[in-house]
mmCIF file of C-alpha atoms and ligand atoms in Angstrom:
data_model
loop_
_atom_site.group_PDB
_atom_site.id
_atom_site.type_symbol
_atom_site.label_atom_id
_atom_site.label_comp_id
_atom_site.label_asym_id
_atom_site.label_seq_id
_atom_site.Cartn_x
_atom_site.Cartn_y
_atom_site.Cartn_z
ATOM 1 C CA MET A 15 61.413 51.766 -26.004
ATOM 2 C CA LYS A 16 61.491 55.469 -25.142
ATOM 3 C CA ILE A 17 58.671 57.599 -26.240
ATOM 4 C CA ASP A 18 58.579 61.410 -25.569
ATOM 5 C CA LYS A 19 55.127 61.557 -25.129
ATOM 6 C CA ASN A 20 52.568 62.968 -22.156
ATOM 7 C CA ILE A 21 50.159 60.878 -21.116
ATOM 8 C CA LEU A 22 47.522 61.771 -18.432
ATOM 9 C CA ILE A 23 46.125 58.389 -16.786
ATOM 10 C CA MET A 24 42.994 58.784 -15.039
ATOM 11 C CA SER A 25 41.981 56.011 -13.684
ATOM 12 C CA ARG A 26 43.580 53.277 -11.502
ATOM 13 C CA PHE A 27 45.324 50.233 -14.992
ATOM 14 C CA PRO A 28 46.462 47.349 -13.448
ATOM 15 C CA LYS A 29 50.015 48.185 -11.830
ATOM 16 C CA ARG A 30 51.863 45.835 -14.646
ATOM 17 C CA VAL A 31 49.794 47.850 -17.561
ATOM 18 C CA ILE A 32 51.338 51.284 -15.304
ATOM 19 C CA SER A 33 54.262 50.313 -15.654
ATOM 20 C CA HIS A 34 54.575 49.491 -19.392
ATOM 21 C CA PHE A 35 53.159 53.081 -19.850
ATOM 22 C CA ASP A 36 56.059 54.487 -16.913
ATOM 23 C CA GLU A 37 58.544 52.630 -19.281
ATOM 24 C CA THR A 38 57.424 53.926 -22.084
ATOM 25 C CA PHE A 39 56.090 57.641 -21.996
ATOM 26 C CA ASN A 40 55.914 60.512 -19.458
ATOM 27 C CA THR A 41 53.185 60.007 -17.118
ATOM 28 C CA PHE A 42 50.694 61.880 -15.638
ATOM 29 C CA LYS A 43 48.505 59.458 -13.367
ATOM 30 C CA ILE A 44 45.686 61.860 -12.262
ATOM 31 C CA TYR A 45 43.331 59.655 -10.827
ATOM 32 C CA GLU A 46 46.723 59.369 -7.601
ATOM 33 C CA LYS A 47 44.951 63.240 -7.195
ATOM 34 C CA VAL A 48 42.826 64.344 -4.316
ATOM 35 C CA ASP A 49 42.446 67.658 -5.936
ATOM 36 C CA LYS A 50 42.019 66.281 -9.281
ATOM 37 C CA GLU A 51 39.945 69.337 -11.115
ATOM 38 C CA LYS A 52 43.609 71.368 -10.609
ATOM 39 C CA TYR A 53 45.638 68.922 -11.733
ATOM 40 C CA LEU A 54 44.042 68.502 -14.772
ATOM 41 C CA ILE A 55 44.644 72.353 -15.230
ATOM 42 C CA ASP A 56 47.864 73.005 -13.684
ATOM 43 C CA VAL A 57 49.372 69.354 -16.607
ATOM 44 C CA SER A 58 46.622 70.202 -19.483
ATOM 45 C CA GLU A 59 49.002 71.886 -21.836
ATOM 46 C CA LYS A 60 51.561 69.228 -21.980
ATOM 47 C CA ILE A 61 48.552 66.608 -22.600
ATOM 48 C CA ASP A 62 49.716 64.522 -25.530
ATOM 49 C CA GLY A 63 47.148 60.929 -24.218
ATOM 50 C CA ILE A 64 44.790 59.784 -22.203
ATOM 51 C CA ALA A 65 44.558 56.243 -20.851
ATOM 52 C CA VAL A 66 40.783 55.956 -18.772
ATOM 53 C CA MET A 67 38.546 53.676 -17.603
ATOM 54 C CA GLY A 68 35.374 53.811 -17.248
ATOM 55 C CA PRO A 69 32.962 55.023 -16.000
ATOM 56 C CA THR A 70 35.089 58.034 -15.183
ATOM 57 C CA VAL A 71 33.841 60.662 -18.515
ATOM 58 C CA VAL A 72 35.953 62.421 -20.644
ATOM 59 C CA SER A 73 33.833 64.977 -21.047
ATOM 60 C CA ALA A 74 33.826 67.622 -24.768
ATOM 61 C CA ASP A 75 34.566 70.172 -21.611
ATOM 62 C CA ILE A 76 37.707 67.493 -20.924
ATOM 63 C CA ILE A 77 38.449 67.981 -24.362
ATOM 64 C CA ASN A 78 39.161 71.623 -24.964
ATOM 65 C CA SER A 79 41.011 71.856 -22.547
ATOM 66 C CA LEU A 80 43.626 69.610 -23.897
ATOM 67 C CA PRO A 81 45.040 71.471 -26.693
ATOM 68 C CA LYS A 82 47.211 68.553 -27.781
ATOM 69 C CA LEU A 83 45.214 65.860 -27.243
ATOM 70 C CA LYS A 84 45.188 63.610 -30.066
ATOM 71 C CA ILE A 85 44.588 60.030 -28.359
ATOM 72 C CA ILE A 86 42.399 58.673 -26.126
ATOM 73 C CA GLY A 87 42.369 54.943 -24.785
ATOM 74 C CA ASN A 88 39.832 53.407 -23.773
ATOM 75 C CA PHE A 89 40.399 50.856 -21.216
ATOM 76 C CA GLY A 90 37.066 48.513 -21.615
ATOM 77 C CA VAL A 91 35.034 47.585 -25.302
ATOM 78 C CA GLY A 92 32.637 49.804 -24.292
ATOM 79 C CA PHE A 93 33.233 54.542 -24.236
ATOM 80 C CA ASP A 94 30.076 56.028 -23.855
ATOM 81 C CA ALA A 95 31.391 58.077 -21.346
ATOM 82 C CA ILE A 96 34.494 59.216 -23.974
ATOM 83 C CA ASP A 97 31.982 62.143 -25.926
ATOM 84 C CA ILE A 98 33.013 60.481 -29.662
ATOM 85 C CA LYS A 99 31.589 63.301 -31.303
ATOM 86 C CA LYS A 100 33.773 65.961 -29.531
ATOM 87 C CA ALA A 101 36.265 63.739 -29.929
ATOM 88 C CA THR A 102 36.236 63.493 -33.820
ATOM 89 C CA ASP A 103 36.180 66.958 -33.846
ATOM 90 C CA ALA A 104 38.787 68.219 -32.865
ATOM 91 C CA ASN A 105 40.290 65.306 -34.539
ATOM 92 C CA VAL A 106 41.868 62.982 -31.118
ATOM 93 C CA ARG A 107 41.651 59.688 -32.233
ATOM 94 C CA VAL A 108 39.716 57.199 -29.532
ATOM 95 C CA THR A 109 40.596 53.468 -29.478
ATOM 96 C CA ASN A 110 38.832 50.272 -27.318
ATOM 97 C CA THR A 111 39.829 46.900 -26.344
ATOM 98 C CA PRO A 112 37.425 44.633 -28.077
ATOM 99 C CA ASP A 113 37.897 40.611 -28.072
ATOM 100 C CA VAL A 114 39.840 40.065 -25.044
ATOM 101 C CA LEU A 115 36.734 40.413 -22.772
ATOM 102 C CA ASN A 116 34.710 38.806 -24.399
ATOM 103 C CA ASP A 117 35.570 35.107 -22.674
ATOM 104 C CA GLU A 118 35.679 36.386 -19.573
ATOM 105 C CA VAL A 119 31.789 39.228 -19.793
ATOM 106 C CA ALA A 120 30.247 35.606 -21.651
ATOM 107 C CA ASP A 121 31.702 33.526 -18.141
ATOM 108 C CA THR A 122 29.727 35.980 -16.167
ATOM 109 C CA ALA A 123 26.427 35.891 -17.799
ATOM 110 C CA VAL A 124 26.338 32.622 -17.507
ATOM 111 C CA ALA A 125 27.235 32.111 -13.922
ATOM 112 C CA LEU A 126 25.276 35.669 -13.525
ATOM 113 C CA THR A 127 22.571 33.239 -15.278
ATOM 114 C CA LEU A 128 22.777 30.002 -13.415
ATOM 115 C CA SER A 129 23.302 32.510 -9.634
ATOM 116 C CA VAL A 130 19.307 33.716 -10.685
ATOM 117 C CA TYR A 131 17.954 30.228 -12.027
ATOM 118 C CA ARG A 132 19.507 27.966 -9.413
ATOM 119 C CA LYS A 133 19.562 30.816 -5.587
ATOM 120 C CA ILE A 134 23.690 30.266 -5.668
ATOM 121 C CA ILE A 135 23.588 32.758 -3.442
ATOM 122 C CA ASP A 136 21.245 32.733 -1.485
ATOM 123 C CA ALA A 137 22.249 28.421 -0.920
ATOM 124 C CA ASN A 138 25.182 29.421 0.218
ATOM 125 C CA GLN A 139 23.997 32.011 2.474
ATOM 126 C CA PHE A 140 21.120 29.077 3.612
ATOM 127 C CA LEU A 141 24.195 27.420 5.087
ATOM 128 C CA LEU A 142 26.669 29.690 6.248
ATOM 129 C CA ASN A 143 23.414 30.416 8.473
ATOM 130 C CA LYS A 144 23.024 27.528 9.997
ATOM 131 C CA LEU A 145 19.471 27.073 8.593
ATOM 132 C CA TRP A 146 20.739 23.677 6.842
ATOM 133 C CA LEU A 147 20.253 21.682 10.630
ATOM 134 C CA LYS A 148 17.229 22.995 10.822
ATOM 135 C CA SER A 149 15.441 22.406 7.597
ATOM 136 C CA GLU A 150 15.767 22.261 3.865
ATOM 137 C CA PHE A 151 16.619 24.769 1.160
ATOM 138 C CA PRO A 152 13.571 25.298 -0.901
ATOM 139 C CA LEU A 153 13.340 23.882 -4.514
ATOM 140 C CA SER A 154 15.062 26.856 -7.486
ATOM 141 C CA ARG A 155 14.302 26.639 -11.527
ATOM 142 C CA LYS A 156 15.961 24.740 -13.853
ATOM 143 C CA PHE A 157 17.451 26.444 -16.740
ATOM 144 C CA SER A 158 18.626 23.732 -18.831
ATOM 145 C CA GLY A 159 16.307 23.457 -22.326
ATOM 146 C CA SER A 160 14.676 26.966 -21.221
ATOM 147 C CA LYS A 161 14.699 29.310 -23.954
ATOM 148 C CA PHE A 162 17.422 31.399 -23.430
ATOM 149 C CA GLY A 163 17.585 35.678 -25.743
ATOM 150 C CA ILE A 164 20.284 38.061 -26.139
ATOM 151 C CA LEU A 165 19.784 41.388 -27.012
ATOM 152 C CA GLY A 166 23.083 42.305 -28.620
ATOM 153 C CA MET A 167 24.530 39.928 -30.976
ATOM 154 C CA GLY A 168 27.971 40.767 -30.797
ATOM 155 C CA ARG A 169 31.362 39.218 -29.750
ATOM 156 C CA ILE A 170 29.882 38.663 -26.818
ATOM 157 C CA GLY A 171 26.700 37.899 -27.696
ATOM 158 C CA LYS A 172 28.368 35.064 -29.679
ATOM 159 C CA ALA A 173 29.567 33.518 -26.695
ATOM 160 C CA ILE A 174 26.991 34.371 -24.609
ATOM 161 C CA ALA A 175 25.180 31.515 -27.819
ATOM 162 C CA GLN A 176 28.569 29.772 -27.879
ATOM 163 C CA ARG A 177 28.487 28.464 -24.370
ATOM 164 C CA ILE A 178 24.444 28.836 -23.216
ATOM 165 C CA GLU A 179 24.063 25.963 -26.318
ATOM 166 C CA ALA A 180 25.116 23.202 -24.010
ATOM 167 C CA PHE A 181 23.000 24.029 -21.477
ATOM 168 C CA ASN A 182 20.062 23.164 -24.652
ATOM 169 C CA CYS A 183 18.506 25.972 -23.861
ATOM 170 C CA ASP A 184 16.311 27.780 -27.858
ATOM 171 C CA ILE A 185 18.791 30.445 -28.258
ATOM 172 C CA SER A 186 17.127 33.632 -29.959
ATOM 173 C CA TYR A 187 18.463 36.781 -30.248
ATOM 174 C CA HIS A 188 17.600 40.628 -31.373
ATOM 175 C CA SER A 189 19.543 42.872 -32.773
ATOM 176 C CA ARG A 190 20.010 45.658 -35.135
ATOM 177 C CA ASN A 191 20.694 42.812 -37.982
ATOM 178 C CA LYS A 192 19.520 39.944 -38.854
ATOM 179 C CA LYS A 193 23.231 37.433 -38.218
ATOM 180 C CA ASP A 194 24.123 34.506 -40.366
ATOM 181 C CA LEU A 195 23.110 32.303 -37.825
ATOM 182 C CA ASN A 196 21.311 28.962 -36.967
ATOM 183 C CA TYR A 197 19.276 31.616 -33.926
ATOM 184 C CA LYS A 198 16.217 32.320 -34.148
ATOM 185 C CA TYR A 199 15.752 36.362 -34.914
ATOM 186 C CA PHE A 200 13.123 38.641 -34.129
ATOM 187 C CA PRO A 201 13.072 42.453 -35.966
ATOM 188 C CA LYS A 202 10.925 42.957 -32.487
ATOM 189 C CA LEU A 203 12.676 43.217 -28.877
ATOM 190 C CA GLU A 204 8.440 42.677 -27.318
ATOM 191 C CA ASN A 205 8.447 39.927 -29.640
ATOM 192 C CA LEU A 206 12.159 38.059 -28.404
ATOM 193 C CA ALA A 207 11.069 39.298 -24.685
ATOM 194 C CA GLU A 208 7.421 37.551 -25.321
ATOM 195 C CA HIS A 209 9.331 34.409 -26.672
ATOM 196 C CA VAL A 210 11.566 33.779 -24.051
ATOM 197 C CA ASP A 211 12.202 33.226 -20.618
ATOM 198 C CA THR A 212 15.829 34.800 -20.148
ATOM 199 C CA LEU A 213 16.602 37.613 -21.441
ATOM 200 C CA CYS A 214 20.459 38.905 -21.205
ATOM 201 C CA VAL A 215 20.792 42.122 -22.444
ATOM 202 C CA ILE A 216 24.858 42.209 -24.564
ATOM 203 C CA THR A 217 24.264 45.160 -27.075
ATOM 204 C CA PRO A 218 26.617 48.786 -26.342
ATOM 205 C CA GLY A 219 25.010 51.622 -24.122
ATOM 206 C CA GLY A 220 24.367 55.026 -25.116
ATOM 207 C CA HIS A 221 21.854 57.464 -25.636
ATOM 208 C CA GLU A 222 20.264 55.153 -29.127
ATOM 209 C CA THR A 223 19.920 52.373 -26.238
ATOM 210 C CA LYS A 224 18.917 54.284 -23.310
ATOM 211 C CA HIS A 225 16.500 53.036 -21.954
ATOM 212 C CA LEU A 226 15.791 50.371 -24.763
ATOM 213 C CA VAL A 227 14.039 47.521 -22.077
ATOM 214 C CA ASN A 228 10.568 49.344 -20.617
ATOM 215 C CA LYS A 229 7.801 49.004 -19.047
ATOM 216 C CA ASN A 230 6.061 46.822 -21.477
ATOM 217 C CA ILE A 231 9.822 45.155 -22.729
ATOM 218 C CA LEU A 232 8.881 43.355 -19.219
ATOM 219 C CA LYS A 233 5.915 42.738 -19.017
ATOM 220 C CA LYS A 234 6.201 41.117 -22.505
ATOM 221 C CA LEU A 235 9.028 38.582 -20.618
ATOM 222 C CA GLY A 236 6.364 37.983 -18.028
ATOM 223 C CA GLU A 237 5.979 36.625 -15.046
ATOM 224 C CA ASN A 238 8.797 33.432 -14.750
ATOM 225 C CA GLY A 239 11.141 36.470 -17.089
ATOM 226 C CA VAL A 240 14.866 36.599 -15.684
ATOM 227 C CA ILE A 241 16.607 39.742 -17.369
ATOM 228 C CA ILE A 242 19.940 39.238 -16.674
ATOM 229 C CA ASN A 243 21.981 42.323 -17.256
ATOM 230 C CA ILE A 244 26.135 42.594 -18.313
ATOM 231 C CA ALA A 245 26.068 45.802 -20.562
ATOM 232 C CA ARG A 246 25.343 49.100 -18.614
ATOM 233 C CA GLY A 247 22.512 49.353 -16.223
ATOM 234 C CA SER A 248 21.514 52.895 -19.143
ATOM 235 C CA VAL A 249 19.646 49.826 -21.382
ATOM 236 C CA ILE A 250 17.399 48.957 -19.319
ATOM 237 C CA ASP A 251 14.601 51.440 -17.129
ATOM 238 C CA GLN A 252 16.035 50.533 -13.618
ATOM 239 C CA THR A 253 13.046 52.039 -12.146
ATOM 240 C CA ALA A 254 10.469 50.071 -13.972
ATOM 241 C CA LEU A 255 12.764 47.040 -13.428
ATOM 242 C CA ILE A 256 12.833 46.978 -9.699
ATOM 243 C CA GLU A 257 8.433 47.947 -10.508
ATOM 244 C CA ALA A 258 8.136 44.763 -11.993
ATOM 245 C CA LEU A 259 10.949 42.946 -9.820
ATOM 246 C CA LYS A 260 8.725 43.700 -6.653
ATOM 247 C CA THR A 261 4.802 43.259 -8.298
ATOM 248 C CA GLY A 262 6.145 39.757 -10.002
ATOM 249 C CA THR A 263 5.701 41.692 -13.618
ATOM 250 C CA ILE A 264 8.572 39.661 -14.246
ATOM 251 C CA SER A 265 10.353 35.931 -11.843
ATOM 252 C CA GLY A 266 14.522 37.871 -11.216
ATOM 253 C CA ALA A 267 17.296 39.825 -12.097
ATOM 254 C CA GLY A 268 20.882 39.224 -12.562
ATOM 255 C CA LEU A 269 22.958 42.609 -12.874
ATOM 256 C CA ASP A 270 26.086 43.569 -12.919
ATOM 257 C CA VAL A 271 25.893 47.439 -14.026
ATOM 258 C CA PHE A 272 23.413 50.160 -12.828
ATOM 259 C CA GLU A 273 22.219 53.136 -13.769
ATOM 260 C CA ASP A 274 24.006 55.189 -11.727
ATOM 261 C CA GLU A 275 27.258 53.086 -10.912
ATOM 262 C CA PRO A 276 28.327 52.423 -8.015
ATOM 263 C CA ASN A 277 25.384 53.331 -6.509
ATOM 264 C CA VAL A 278 22.645 50.919 -6.231
ATOM 265 C CA PRO A 279 19.059 51.652 -4.796
ATOM 266 C CA GLU A 280 18.683 50.340 -1.389
ATOM 267 C CA ASP A 281 14.921 49.401 -3.361
ATOM 268 C CA LEU A 282 17.004 46.767 -5.008
ATOM 269 C CA MET A 283 19.017 45.208 -2.731
ATOM 270 C CA ASN A 284 15.962 44.082 -0.533
ATOM 271 C CA LEU A 285 14.874 41.866 -2.435
ATOM 272 C CA ASN A 286 15.133 38.369 -2.637
ATOM 273 C CA ASN A 287 14.974 37.471 -6.378
ATOM 274 C CA VAL A 288 18.127 39.002 -7.863
ATOM 275 C CA VAL A 289 21.807 39.174 -7.557
ATOM 276 C CA LEU A 290 24.386 42.426 -8.017
ATOM 277 C CA LEU A 291 27.411 42.754 -9.215
ATOM 278 C CA PRO A 292 29.544 45.568 -8.710
ATOM 279 C CA HIS A 293 29.860 45.284 -12.863
ATOM 280 C CA VAL A 294 32.836 42.395 -12.498
ATOM 281 C CA GLY A 295 32.237 41.105 -16.632
ATOM 282 C CA SER A 296 35.631 41.847 -17.052
ATOM 283 C CA ALA A 297 37.310 41.587 -14.306
ATOM 284 C CA THR A 298 39.606 38.432 -13.514
ATOM 285 C CA VAL A 299 43.439 39.569 -13.456
ATOM 286 C CA GLU A 300 43.888 38.059 -16.934
ATOM 287 C CA THR A 301 41.912 40.081 -18.696
ATOM 288 C CA ARG A 302 42.157 43.311 -17.211
ATOM 289 C CA TYR A 303 46.016 43.151 -18.225
ATOM 290 C CA GLN A 304 44.422 42.195 -21.323
ATOM 291 C CA MET A 305 42.339 45.278 -21.745
ATOM 292 C CA GLY A 306 45.276 47.323 -19.897
ATOM 293 C CA LYS A 307 47.957 46.296 -23.323
ATOM 294 C CA MET A 308 45.736 47.150 -25.305
ATOM 295 C CA VAL A 309 45.231 50.226 -23.917
ATOM 296 C CA TYR A 310 48.892 50.656 -24.339
ATOM 297 C CA ASP A 311 50.194 48.940 -27.644
ATOM 298 C CA ASN A 312 47.051 51.384 -28.960
ATOM 299 C CA ILE A 313 48.432 54.769 -27.402
ATOM 300 C CA VAL A 314 52.613 53.600 -28.684
ATOM 301 C CA ALA A 315 50.889 52.898 -32.178
ATOM 302 C CA PHE A 316 49.098 55.842 -32.820
ATOM 303 C CA PHE A 317 52.838 57.605 -31.003
ATOM 304 C CA LYS A 318 54.859 55.499 -33.495
ATOM 305 C CA ASN A 319 52.904 56.336 -36.524
ATOM 306 C CA GLU A 320 51.233 53.113 -36.947
ATOM 307 C CA LYS A 321 47.791 51.371 -37.864
ATOM 308 C CA LEU A 322 45.815 51.541 -34.485
ATOM 309 C CA LEU A 323 44.348 47.776 -33.087
ATOM 310 C CA SER A 324 41.186 48.855 -32.417
ATOM 311 C CA PRO A 325 39.836 52.044 -33.011
ATOM 312 C CA VAL A 326 36.392 53.932 -32.967
ATOM 313 C CA ASN A 327 36.601 56.795 -34.416
HETATM 314 C C1 8YV B 24 35.309 47.814 -18.213
HETATM 315 C C2 8YV B 24 33.423 47.164 -19.609
HETATM 316 O O1 8YV B 24 36.403 46.731 -17.828
HETATM 317 O O2 8YV B 24 34.644 46.553 -21.197
HETATM 318 C C3 8YV B 24 33.625 47.037 -21.106
HETATM 319 O O3 8YV B 24 32.697 48.062 -21.817
HETATM 320 O O4 8YV B 24 32.476 48.003 -19.750
HETATM 321 C C4 8YV B 24 34.306 46.739 -18.315
HETATM 322 O O5 8YV B 24 34.524 45.795 -18.902
HETATM 323 C C5 8YV B 24 34.799 48.777 -17.763
HETATM 324 O O6 8YV B 24 34.704 49.622 -18.460
HETATM 325 C C6 8YV B 24 36.093 50.010 -16.495
HETATM 326 O O7 8YV B 24 35.499 50.121 -15.924
#
């Protein structure tokens, strides 16, 4: 199938997905170019659609500079790097990739949680450094049976809860609205933080949730509290978090996301009560292909005048 439309591919998608785009559309691969600004100016008059992956930003200026633009396919469930208001005003449709990554992100949340509680990374390092020959690895903390709180009970939040049930945890959550679920609902985040041992953040990023987890929430979580962030760095006040980890206001953190990716403060890296991952929540061959294929399928559907699989606006 060939569709005579020009697609600007802004990020390095999985190879198989790039092949799908190449087979169907005329593709413009800005991610390969050294002088991206010049390239964008050169091709701007032609571009009908964009395929993009966070953290690449699609600003109002970029949308304004592409007069023929009709659709932006976002690789990821979170679309906070795209100016949705501007896109909507300019009659540009935006799509995302929900559901196909639920398992992967939920699995990563569990892995991070266990890594923090059971000090899996440190224990591995201890062995590799041959320290086992001299002493026993210090005891860690039990996770099973603890109180687990989820901030954001959407599709991924539910997938996390489902897994955490297997650990016999007392599960509770905070989200804007109470859901029809058998978990305890806290209308106020601070009450959830006060109640739980672990606070797992899986709420969308963007202005509305910026620094939802602040100094006060960290204080409520308390000295035995663990924070897990698998959502967006912007949801947590990172400076307050580093301070809370340094001073023992909370016990530990497992973070897959940061405020200014890929930059991670040295202060955070130097702490011994954190496990830090380079935003790999959805990063498996299988899931990243499914996500990319969904971007492709949405863009194909748009140009065939079919219903979009997962519209955002
Ligand atoms: C993406 C994500 O892979 O889905 C999201 O919102 O953050 C990740 O799963 C990421 O945006 C790609 O860089």
